[in-house]
XYZ file of C-alpha atoms in Angstrom:
547
model
C 12.896 -70.564 -51.306
C 11.123 -73.267 -49.326
C 14.418 -74.973 -48.492
C 15.839 -71.641 -47.405
C 13.022 -71.117 -44.896
C 13.407 -74.657 -43.586
C 17.163 -74.229 -43.159
C 16.624 -70.915 -41.335
C 14.101 -72.488 -38.947
C 16.411 -75.442 -38.274
C 19.297 -73.041 -37.659
C 17.246 -70.998 -35.171
C 16.137 -74.151 -33.364
C 19.724 -75.390 -33.257
C 20.986 -72.127 -31.720
C 18.072 -72.088 -29.250
C 18.916 -75.664 -28.219
C 22.572 -74.807 -27.748
C 21.742 -71.758 -25.599
C 19.286 -73.723 -23.491
C 21.785 -76.525 -22.994
C 24.536 -74.042 -22.152
C 22.329 -72.229 -19.652
C 21.416 -75.498 -17.965
C 25.031 -76.642 -17.683
C 26.108 -73.250 -16.384
C 23.405 -73.278 -13.727
C 24.295 -76.805 -12.637
C 27.985 -75.889 -12.340
C 27.202 -72.673 -10.512
C 24.826 -74.396 -8.101
C 27.463 -76.977 -7.247
C 29.829 -74.100 -6.515
C 27.335 -72.527 -4.135
C 26.116 -69.675 -6.351
C 22.565 -68.349 -6.385
C 21.173 -68.889 -9.900
C 17.576 -67.917 -9.244
C 17.749 -64.629 -11.150
C 20.109 -65.692 -13.896
C 19.122 -66.600 -17.450
C 20.905 -66.541 -20.811
C 17.574 -66.352 -22.643
C 14.873 -63.719 -22.136
C 12.282 -65.045 -19.694
C 9.324 -63.172 -21.120
C 8.243 -60.969 -23.988
C 8.691 -57.784 -21.946
C 12.348 -58.426 -21.249
C 12.831 -59.692 -24.832
C 11.669 -56.316 -26.143
C 13.649 -54.407 -23.541
C 10.520 -53.156 -21.814
C 11.540 -54.055 -18.279
C 10.374 -52.101 -15.257
C 11.700 -48.575 -15.590
C 10.433 -46.819 -12.495
C 8.405 -47.353 -9.360
C 4.636 -46.994 -9.371
C 4.972 -44.097 -6.952
C 6.863 -41.982 -9.507
C 4.479 -39.469 -11.158
C 3.913 -40.010 -14.875
C 5.192 -36.550 -15.722
C 8.314 -36.839 -13.548
C 11.717 -37.031 -15.188
C 13.857 -39.969 -14.065
C 17.621 -39.675 -14.374
C 18.849 -43.171 -15.191
C 22.480 -44.139 -14.878
C 23.932 -46.975 -16.933
C 27.251 -46.702 -15.087
C 27.748 -47.961 -11.556
C 28.185 -51.176 -9.607
C 26.270 -52.656 -6.689
C 28.515 -54.495 -4.227
C 26.177 -57.191 -2.924
C 27.355 -58.500 0.432
C 25.925 -61.047 2.862
C 25.214 -59.861 6.396
C 23.137 -56.818 5.506
C 20.829 -55.221 8.083
C 17.281 -56.483 8.555
C 14.482 -55.713 10.995
C 14.189 -59.381 11.983
C 11.726 -60.197 14.739
C 12.850 -57.463 17.105
C 12.449 -54.521 14.716
C 14.655 -51.535 15.444
C 16.796 -52.140 18.529
C 17.183 -49.401 21.117
C 20.899 -49.197 21.906
C 22.342 -46.967 24.624
C 25.991 -46.868 25.591
C 27.598 -45.686 28.790
C 29.740 -43.112 26.988
C 29.384 -40.962 23.852
C 31.853 -38.712 22.082
C 32.378 -36.069 19.440
C 35.467 -36.329 17.268
C 36.802 -32.989 15.909
C 38.697 -34.859 13.191
C 35.365 -35.808 11.593
C 35.210 -32.235 10.275
C 37.413 -31.537 7.257
C 39.684 -28.541 7.704
C 39.105 -28.050 11.435
C 42.122 -26.938 13.442
C 43.645 -29.914 15.332
C 43.111 -28.292 18.736
C 39.653 -26.660 18.835
C 38.563 -24.573 21.826
C 36.905 -26.840 24.397
C 34.286 -24.928 26.395
C 33.297 -26.946 29.522
C 35.847 -28.066 32.107
C 36.575 -31.755 32.622
C 34.027 -33.004 35.163
C 31.354 -30.489 34.190
C 27.755 -31.589 33.689
C 26.273 -30.870 30.259
C 22.817 -31.201 28.751
C 22.161 -32.428 25.209
C 22.587 -29.401 22.973
C 24.892 -27.400 25.232
C 28.142 -26.119 23.681
C 31.082 -28.522 23.769
C 33.723 -26.887 21.541
C 34.239 -24.575 18.574
C 36.762 -24.189 15.772
C 39.070 -21.212 16.345
C 38.752 -20.279 12.649
C 34.939 -20.092 12.900
C 34.153 -19.384 16.569
C 30.541 -18.602 15.702
C 29.863 -22.292 14.845
C 29.149 -24.259 18.007
C 29.541 -28.033 18.231
C 27.065 -29.266 20.833
C 26.933 -32.234 23.201
C 24.942 -35.111 21.617
C 23.728 -36.416 25.003
C 23.470 -35.212 28.585
C 25.898 -36.333 31.259
C 29.348 -35.634 32.657
C 32.190 -34.461 30.410
C 34.802 -36.928 31.653
C 37.679 -37.189 29.205
C 39.668 -35.446 26.500
C 41.494 -38.024 24.371
C 44.475 -36.564 22.570
C 46.510 -37.701 19.579
C 49.748 -36.597 17.957
C 51.099 -33.168 18.988
C 48.312 -32.865 21.577
C 45.630 -32.727 18.884
C 42.176 -33.597 20.212
C 40.766 -36.901 19.006
C 37.648 -37.382 21.134
C 35.613 -35.482 23.732
C 33.943 -38.156 25.871
C 30.705 -37.774 27.849
C 29.513 -40.228 30.504
C 25.793 -40.342 29.701
C 23.055 -39.857 32.283
C 21.524 -43.162 33.337
C 18.210 -41.670 34.348
C 17.264 -40.367 30.907
C 18.172 -37.566 28.537
C 18.281 -33.975 29.776
C 17.829 -31.520 26.895
C 18.953 -27.929 26.835
C 15.772 -26.015 26.027
C 16.211 -23.196 23.499
C 13.850 -20.325 24.260
C 14.929 -18.172 21.297
C 13.654 -20.370 18.464
C 12.990 -18.155 15.431
C 9.583 -18.116 13.751
C 10.218 -18.836 10.085
C 7.219 -16.706 9.062
C 8.663 -13.557 10.602
C 12.390 -14.165 11.106
C 15.035 -13.141 8.597
C 17.585 -15.458 7.027
C 20.269 -13.862 9.214
C 18.239 -14.671 12.358
C 17.978 -18.306 11.279
C 21.715 -18.533 10.531
C 22.574 -17.068 13.953
C 20.259 -19.520 15.704
C 21.554 -22.607 13.885
C 25.234 -21.714 14.374
C 24.726 -21.054 18.112
C 22.564 -24.128 18.738
C 24.961 -26.756 17.369
C 22.865 -27.643 14.297
C 25.051 -25.843 11.747
C 27.761 -28.572 11.375
C 25.108 -30.802 9.773
C 25.329 -28.537 6.716
C 28.312 -29.283 4.496
C 29.634 -27.369 1.542
C 30.983 -28.357 -1.841
C 33.580 -27.899 -3.087
C 35.847 -29.491 -0.465
C 33.117 -31.132 1.718
C 33.749 -28.799 4.653
C 31.246 -27.464 7.185
C 29.180 -24.797 5.412
C 30.451 -21.229 5.672
C 27.636 -19.186 7.320
C 28.863 -16.003 5.647
C 28.042 -17.433 2.191
C 24.741 -18.093 0.430
C 24.654 -21.340 -1.551
C 23.157 -21.479 -5.006
C 21.219 -24.577 -3.884
C 20.994 -27.198 -1.126
C 20.851 -30.945 -1.783
C 19.494 -33.856 0.244
C 19.685 -37.511 -0.773
C 16.991 -39.754 0.688
C 18.558 -43.062 -0.343
C 21.925 -44.715 -0.043
C 23.186 -47.328 -2.513
C 26.377 -48.239 -0.628
C 26.675 -51.802 0.752
C 24.796 -52.391 4.034
C 23.369 -48.878 3.906
C 20.776 -47.567 6.318
C 17.146 -47.034 5.306
C 15.982 -43.405 5.451
C 12.344 -44.554 5.597
C 13.007 -45.903 9.096
C 14.629 -42.648 10.186
C 11.781 -40.399 9.078
C 8.914 -42.623 10.271
C 6.939 -40.731 12.915
C 8.960 -37.555 12.335
C 7.300 -36.302 9.147
C 6.408 -32.921 10.696
C 10.015 -32.333 11.766
C 11.237 -33.252 8.291
C 8.857 -30.769 6.692
C 9.938 -28.049 9.138
C 13.565 -28.793 8.370
C 12.872 -28.406 4.639
C 11.240 -25.034 5.261
C 14.352 -23.859 7.112
C 16.651 -25.091 4.341
C 14.499 -23.370 1.721
C 15.024 -20.115 3.624
C 18.791 -20.695 3.776
C 19.097 -21.602 0.095
C 19.754 -18.957 -2.469
C 17.351 -20.578 -4.906
C 16.255 -24.200 -4.486
C 16.377 -27.223 -2.215
C 16.786 -30.402 -4.271
C 15.645 -33.721 -2.799
C 16.929 -36.923 -4.429
C 14.561 -39.939 -4.373
C 15.152 -43.503 -5.591
C 12.985 -44.059 -8.683
C 13.017 -47.855 -8.386
C 13.150 -48.655 -4.686
C 12.186 -52.098 -3.401
C 9.859 -50.403 -0.927
C 7.934 -47.209 -1.583
C 9.763 -44.164 -0.180
C 8.079 -42.289 2.662
C 5.423 -39.745 1.731
C 7.591 -37.223 3.572
C 10.010 -37.557 0.643
C 7.518 -37.988 -2.205
C 5.473 -34.954 -1.140
C 8.417 -32.769 -0.181
C 7.772 -30.472 -3.147
C 4.663 -29.220 -1.328
C 7.126 -27.058 0.612
C 7.810 -23.869 -1.309
C 11.303 -23.872 -2.816
C 11.756 -27.662 -2.714
C 12.077 -29.805 -5.845
C 11.976 -33.618 -5.924
C 14.282 -35.421 -8.373
C 14.153 -39.121 -9.203
C 17.314 -41.151 -9.815
C 17.783 -44.754 -10.846
C 20.904 -46.847 -11.094
C 23.525 -48.832 -9.275
C 25.910 -47.469 -6.677
C 26.836 -44.577 -6.396
C 23.452 -43.409 -7.747
C 22.386 -42.483 -4.199
C 25.373 -40.212 -3.526
C 24.527 -36.561 -3.128
C 27.607 -35.711 -5.214
C 26.084 -37.518 -8.212
C 22.812 -35.641 -7.733
C 24.629 -32.294 -7.563
C 26.533 -33.106 -10.751
C 23.366 -33.837 -12.738
C 21.112 -31.100 -11.320
C 23.203 -28.069 -10.346
C 26.926 -28.824 -10.679
C 29.714 -27.100 -8.771
C 31.624 -24.850 -11.142
C 34.957 -23.058 -10.638
C 33.237 -19.676 -10.359
C 33.256 -19.201 -6.586
C 29.650 -20.317 -6.056
C 29.032 -23.108 -3.561
C 26.456 -25.838 -2.991
C 25.428 -27.094 0.441
C 24.184 -30.527 1.297
C 22.944 -32.495 4.273
C 21.309 -35.847 4.955
C 17.899 -36.885 6.264
C 19.215 -36.881 9.858
C 20.356 -33.283 9.477
C 16.945 -32.180 8.178
C 15.187 -33.964 11.046
C 17.478 -32.432 13.686
C 16.984 -28.891 12.346
C 13.229 -29.432 12.064
C 12.879 -30.779 15.593
C 15.029 -27.943 16.937
C 12.657 -25.414 15.363
C 9.509 -27.246 16.475
C 10.417 -28.177 20.047
C 13.557 -26.188 20.844
C 15.604 -29.297 21.681
C 18.769 -30.743 20.127
C 17.789 -34.364 19.466
C 20.556 -36.397 17.812
C 18.720 -39.733 17.821
C 18.916 -41.583 14.528
C 18.354 -45.022 13.019
C 21.591 -46.611 11.882
C 22.466 -49.858 10.121
C 24.924 -52.361 11.581
C 26.104 -54.799 8.913
C 28.448 -57.735 8.738
C 28.507 -61.513 8.394
C 30.781 -61.625 11.465
C 27.986 -60.349 13.712
C 26.078 -62.809 15.960
C 23.602 -64.685 13.767
C 25.632 -63.653 10.682
C 23.113 -60.905 10.039
C 23.042 -57.155 10.526
C 20.362 -55.092 12.243
C 18.949 -51.600 12.615
C 19.467 -49.636 15.814
C 18.148 -46.365 17.200
C 21.048 -44.553 18.834
C 22.246 -41.087 19.683
C 25.077 -39.496 17.791
C 28.565 -40.532 18.905
C 27.461 -43.862 20.400
C 30.195 -46.169 21.669
C 31.068 -48.898 19.154
C 31.294 -51.669 21.776
C 27.608 -51.241 22.644
C 26.685 -51.940 19.004
C 28.827 -55.086 18.823
C 27.690 -56.796 21.993
C 28.090 -60.560 21.700
C 30.476 -60.411 18.739
C 33.761 -62.343 18.841
C 37.001 -60.630 19.835
C 38.745 -58.484 17.204
C 42.061 -60.240 17.724
C 43.231 -63.855 17.304
C 46.528 -65.761 17.411
C 48.232 -67.596 14.603
C 51.627 -69.081 13.785
C 54.171 -66.805 12.166
C 57.899 -66.598 11.623
C 59.480 -63.737 13.601
C 63.103 -62.797 14.236
C 64.537 -63.404 17.698
C 67.144 -61.306 19.516
C 69.916 -63.000 17.487
C 68.218 -62.060 14.237
C 67.182 -65.613 13.393
C 63.685 -66.579 12.287
C 61.659 -68.756 14.603
C 58.053 -69.910 14.589
C 55.884 -68.303 17.270
C 52.244 -67.694 18.027
C 51.539 -64.013 17.436
C 48.438 -61.915 17.933
C 46.845 -60.587 14.725
C 43.688 -58.664 13.982
C 40.849 -60.912 12.783
C 38.027 -58.396 12.366
C 37.990 -54.853 11.022
C 35.398 -52.360 12.250
C 34.471 -49.462 9.978
C 32.485 -46.386 10.947
C 30.501 -45.706 7.776
C 30.195 -47.877 4.684
C 32.868 -50.343 3.644
C 33.907 -48.342 0.598
C 34.451 -44.909 2.148
C 34.233 -45.325 5.946
C 37.016 -45.044 8.516
C 38.546 -47.920 10.464
C 37.859 -47.588 14.187
C 38.579 -49.542 17.358
C 35.912 -51.202 19.447
C 36.348 -48.683 22.265
C 35.905 -45.757 19.868
C 32.733 -43.977 18.759
C 30.538 -43.665 15.669
C 31.499 -40.788 13.353
C 29.532 -37.524 13.316
C 28.048 -37.999 9.832
C 27.891 -41.813 9.855
C 24.633 -43.729 9.982
C 26.060 -47.201 9.627
C 28.676 -49.451 11.177
C 30.335 -52.176 9.120
C 32.146 -55.252 10.383
C 34.290 -57.328 8.052
C 36.734 -60.188 8.382
C 40.405 -59.394 7.877
C 41.864 -60.937 4.717
C 45.049 -62.272 6.310
C 45.827 -64.774 3.536
C 47.467 -65.026 0.140
C 46.238 -66.715 -3.025
C 49.031 -67.722 -5.375
C 47.758 -67.118 -8.929
C 44.267 -66.936 -7.465
C 42.876 -65.372 -10.611
C 43.880 -68.488 -12.592
C 41.936 -70.907 -10.426
C 38.157 -71.169 -10.981
C 36.593 -70.357 -7.632
C 33.608 -68.767 -6.000
C 32.996 -66.435 -3.136
C 34.585 -63.389 -4.744
C 32.560 -60.330 -5.738
C 33.870 -59.134 -9.072
C 32.891 -56.633 -11.676
C 35.403 -57.668 -14.308
C 34.092 -61.260 -14.329
C 37.550 -62.537 -13.439
C 35.691 -64.946 -11.187
C 32.514 -66.923 -12.042
C 30.564 -64.752 -9.620
C 30.648 -61.984 -12.216
C 27.993 -63.885 -14.197
C 25.615 -63.853 -11.210
C 25.194 -60.214 -10.190
C 22.469 -61.012 -7.664
C 24.657 -63.233 -5.505
C 25.588 -61.915 -2.046
C 29.115 -62.618 -0.841
C 30.800 -62.731 2.543
C 33.503 -60.067 2.213
C 36.942 -59.706 3.730
C 39.610 -57.018 3.461
C 41.871 -58.872 1.020
C 42.451 -56.653 -2.019
C 43.578 -59.617 -4.180
C 46.722 -57.816 -5.235
C 49.024 -55.016 -4.260
C 49.684 -51.499 -5.483
C 51.119 -51.513 -8.981
C 51.654 -49.244 -12.004
C 48.919 -46.639 -12.467
C 47.701 -47.837 -15.870
C 44.869 -46.399 -17.963
C 42.060 -48.946 -18.047
C 38.794 -47.007 -18.294
C 37.484 -48.834 -15.211
C 36.816 -45.675 -13.245
C 34.702 -44.117 -15.960
C 32.635 -47.306 -16.277
C 31.379 -47.124 -12.679
C 31.164 -43.381 -12.012
C 27.919 -41.871 -13.431
C 29.399 -38.418 -13.820
C 30.787 -36.713 -16.915
C 34.246 -36.617 -15.380
C 37.428 -38.537 -16.179
C 38.576 -39.636 -12.695
C 41.872 -41.112 -13.832
C 42.897 -37.845 -15.480
C 41.897 -35.978 -12.328
C 44.066 -38.302 -10.229
C 47.041 -37.857 -12.496
C 46.635 -34.074 -12.373
C 46.673 -34.264 -8.557
C 49.804 -36.406 -8.525
C 51.453 -33.954 -10.930
C 50.219 -31.021 -8.768
C 48.787 -29.364 -11.864
C 46.192 -27.107 -10.189
C 44.791 -25.737 -13.427
C 44.054 -29.217 -14.750
C 42.649 -30.395 -11.424
C 40.077 -27.627 -11.490
C 39.369 -27.905 -15.196
C 38.836 -31.674 -15.062
C 36.189 -31.447 -12.338
C 37.991 -32.019 -9.039
C 35.723 -29.497 -7.312
C 32.696 -31.739 -7.941
C 34.127 -34.824 -6.280
C 34.099 -36.117 -2.724
C 35.703 -39.225 -1.271
C 32.428 -41.172 -1.256
C 31.981 -40.552 -4.998
C 35.376 -41.909 -5.934
C 35.207 -44.862 -3.503
C 33.605 -47.188 -6.072
C 36.462 -46.371 -8.489
C 38.945 -47.392 -5.803
C 37.047 -50.655 -5.337
C 37.340 -51.665 -9.009
C 40.857 -50.257 -9.479
C 43.209 -52.810 -11.069
C 46.202 -50.723 -10.011
C 45.087 -50.757 -6.340
C 45.608 -47.006 -6.013
C 44.445 -45.168 -2.833
C 42.182 -42.869 -4.827
C 40.304 -41.387 -1.857
C 43.561 -40.346 -0.177
C 44.846 -38.869 -3.447
C 41.572 -36.993 -3.947
C 41.650 -35.509 -0.419
C 45.254 -34.448 -0.965
C 44.225 -32.639 -4.153
C 41.210 -30.978 -2.534
C 43.263 -29.776 0.427
C 45.999 -28.391 -1.825
C 43.495 -26.636 -4.068
C 41.695 -25.206 -1.042
C 44.987 -23.911 0.352
C 45.599 -22.139 -2.952
């Protein structure tokens, strides 16, 4: 018996020694490779973590509040994220601003433009409307001269450009602001559709602008974003708490039952009291969520609180900027599209992102002042007039600009404008290179979830990204990767296959109506088969909507 105890103790000490030695060697190797090992340990660092009693929620979360924790998800940690730095939030104004009709899903390609080219408009005055829903007005984000109509294929309208006033913003003053204490829901709907605020309300299924003739079963707002280089809603709402509360009151009147506000249960910084005390407004409920990306997506919140079902009922959603705009419109009668956005990217001057206060539709070039040119030259083999290959210097793109987050945003040019719903701009280096058998060679600098690269053992490390997908499109194999990162009780791969097979009954039955492109973006990121899942999803949603 005594010898047995001694042998057991020696065995435990031997294993402990091996683990300690292994951890030390791993850290040394990783440090030499440039990895951050500060938060990595094979062994538990304290009794709390040993017993699995790590921090579960923020101190600001009430004791009786229910926290929805997600074990599935993946944070893409990238270098170049936004910070306040020494200058705080930068005030950025551009010479021109624009609205882009193609930002709105389902809008006719040639909407009805209301002012003539050369006309002067104030912020909040009508700019165009969709011929299918002429009651919904899309308003000018700034005051100035309407100078240009940029067209695309088949004369479709891409951008309506306004040359902004240099002397300051001129707001269109609404004199018919409804009093929420006495007005009816119909009065509020009429006011919001005519004032230009309605497009900030979107509807699921299909992620289209909300139909004013319908009453949603609930309205959702997410107050945090877990996407890479995301903006901080605390900065947006600071100083505008009264407008946010007023906006919630309006949404509560529009909702058929409840307004649900999603709050991060384990945020690095305490969320604004405007969010934490939102349930003081009648009809508003606060929900706490915790997990990796896409835990902050409103689609995930809808799925776990009041899911979209194939029964004809709809759910509306908006973001913090939409609530603030509606609230300020009701308080002051002006259409104020100012917002705090995040500009992220290691290619920016100083290799660091920043926060900027801008108006909606700001010109991209104004946000990237001082950044290197998007194009560069490099040697390449091209065919001459005789069909023979010859080495020449050719111009290639070196930087990609994305309006929105890197996972679900849209590529834009420097002379274009920020998207209607976007509150961040991302800049990333083009991955114009090939790695022969790259997965076989031990290397660093690659974010990975599958731990194909050593970086997978150091989840806290921040990487400089590029657009290289480390592979090309291949057979659509079943791997279970999608389900491991999407915290929803849906089988994304089966949904995708149903879309490709155009099986409408299966699409609906498997949960297509609950999904949006931003929800499935993380699945596309980890996809071994390199499938364009967001494009496939939109194709399925459009086909189902047409049915």
